[in-house]
């Protein structure tokens, strides 16, 4: 994958959990609620139909406000890669104001863990800049930290 620094944000981190455990965390609604948004925010609802074109819908509570997110899976490679977007909802219904496409890669790091890479692709440099200013690195980094801590409870 060729990244465009004008429109893409990405980071990688070694996580002390196997790719299949992280994949299960990302694809199971009960697991999503434990890591998907930086604390103290929380996921209050998650509905997943894990197939290309299937739904990936979440509801967050952020500072007392409810935020609903609807999206679809674009690519599902078990234990290796997940790609989802808010550009569409289930049934390929276009979103009125899409924000990003996310790519989550899980690569065995040869040390019993995973090289975890999260990438957010945006429609424009302005959207990318907005996401970075919103705290992409801190927020997605916190999610990775929470994911690792939660995954360790599943061993």
XYZ file of C-alpha atoms in Angstrom:
155
model
C 0.000 0.000 0.000
C 1.372 3.390 -0.954
C 0.564 6.054 1.616
C -0.096 9.658 0.695
C 1.255 11.976 3.401
C -1.215 14.635 2.267
C -4.297 12.528 3.034
C -3.219 9.557 5.184
C -2.352 9.146 8.855
C -0.715 5.957 10.123
C 1.187 4.457 13.011
C 2.529 1.047 13.974
C 3.182 -0.568 17.321
C 4.216 -3.970 18.615
C 1.399 -5.400 20.734
C 1.909 -8.305 23.098
C -0.965 -10.417 21.755
C -1.295 -12.758 18.789
C -2.888 -11.478 15.554
C -5.863 -13.857 15.897
C -6.677 -12.461 19.354
C -6.522 -8.856 18.113
C -8.609 -9.753 15.076
C -11.242 -11.322 17.356
C -11.247 -8.178 19.498
C -11.868 -5.994 16.459
C -14.637 -8.198 15.060
C -16.706 -9.073 18.135
C -19.154 -6.465 19.494
C -18.639 -7.538 23.108
C -14.887 -7.005 22.725
C -15.135 -3.691 20.841
C -16.765 -2.085 23.874
C -13.579 -2.616 25.917
C -11.089 -0.703 23.767
C -12.515 1.062 20.703
C -12.609 4.638 22.037
C -10.164 6.343 24.395
C -11.313 6.266 28.013
C -13.196 7.847 29.693
C -15.361 7.785 26.550
C -17.167 4.530 25.941
C -18.876 2.418 23.322
C -22.514 1.927 24.285
C -23.571 -0.106 21.236
C -21.886 -2.140 18.509
C -23.408 -4.169 15.672
C -21.178 -6.099 13.276
C -21.974 -8.160 10.191
C -18.448 -9.302 9.335
C -18.387 -9.517 5.547
C -17.531 -7.152 2.734
C -20.464 -4.746 2.567
C -21.619 -5.813 6.025
C -22.316 -3.282 8.730
C -19.909 -1.951 11.311
C -22.076 0.328 13.443
C -21.091 1.812 16.775
C -22.470 4.324 19.225
C -20.143 6.251 21.512
C -20.746 8.315 24.597
C -18.363 11.273 24.594
C -18.649 13.804 27.419
C -22.330 12.981 27.853
C -23.084 13.213 24.127
C -24.137 10.253 22.014
C -22.355 9.810 18.688
C -23.663 7.244 16.206
C -21.356 5.904 13.533
C -22.470 3.724 10.669
C -20.109 2.056 8.267
C -19.286 -0.997 6.231
C -16.453 -3.441 5.898
C -14.526 -3.064 2.639
C -12.017 -5.860 3.220
C -11.892 -8.701 5.736
C -8.807 -10.938 5.761
C -9.007 -13.136 8.865
C -6.206 -12.449 11.352
C -4.430 -10.114 8.875
C -6.431 -7.061 7.819
C -9.650 -5.156 8.345
C -10.745 -2.221 6.215
C -13.854 -0.223 7.042
C -15.319 3.123 6.105
C -18.022 5.550 7.100
C -18.393 6.538 3.420
C -21.211 4.008 3.163
C -23.674 2.282 5.419
C -24.979 -1.240 4.921
C -26.430 -1.803 1.464
C -23.843 0.599 -0.007
C -25.903 3.651 0.901
C -23.586 6.666 0.483
C -22.991 8.768 3.575
C -23.804 12.469 3.330
C -20.554 13.550 5.010
C -17.959 10.748 5.056
C -14.840 11.172 7.157
C -12.387 8.334 6.566
C -11.499 4.816 5.617
C -9.595 2.859 8.273
C -7.157 0.039 7.614
C -6.068 -2.166 10.499
C -3.213 -4.579 9.780
C -2.135 -7.427 12.062
C 1.275 -8.945 11.291
C 2.950 -11.644 13.355
C 6.034 -9.950 14.784
C 7.947 -13.197 15.329
C 8.052 -12.593 19.102
C 4.667 -14.025 20.016
C 2.912 -10.743 19.370
C 1.676 -8.522 16.579
C 2.959 -5.603 14.585
C -0.267 -3.582 14.677
C -0.700 -0.837 12.094
C -3.627 1.569 12.002
C -4.090 3.800 8.966
C -6.740 6.434 8.371
C -7.228 7.570 4.784
C -9.089 10.812 4.101
C -10.733 12.428 1.090
C -8.677 15.598 1.346
C -5.646 17.135 2.982
C -8.026 19.287 5.025
C -9.848 16.227 6.418
C -6.528 14.608 7.259
C -5.354 17.753 9.027
C -8.614 17.967 10.974
C -8.221 14.359 12.106
C -4.624 14.942 13.153
C -5.628 18.063 15.101
C -8.465 16.096 16.745
C -5.745 13.877 18.188
C -5.321 10.961 15.784
C -1.990 9.842 17.236
C -2.972 10.212 20.887
C -6.472 8.786 20.374
C -5.572 5.837 18.171
C -2.517 5.258 20.353
C -4.756 5.105 23.440
C -7.008 2.651 21.618
C -3.985 0.448 20.815
C -2.901 0.550 24.474
C -6.429 -0.354 25.617
C -6.618 -3.099 22.982
C -3.373 -4.640 24.226
C -4.479 -4.516 27.869
C -7.856 -6.046 27.036
C -6.375 -8.716 24.728
C -4.127 -9.871 27.566
C -7.250 -10.714 29.597
C -8.365 -13.119 26.850
C -5.329 -15.403 26.937
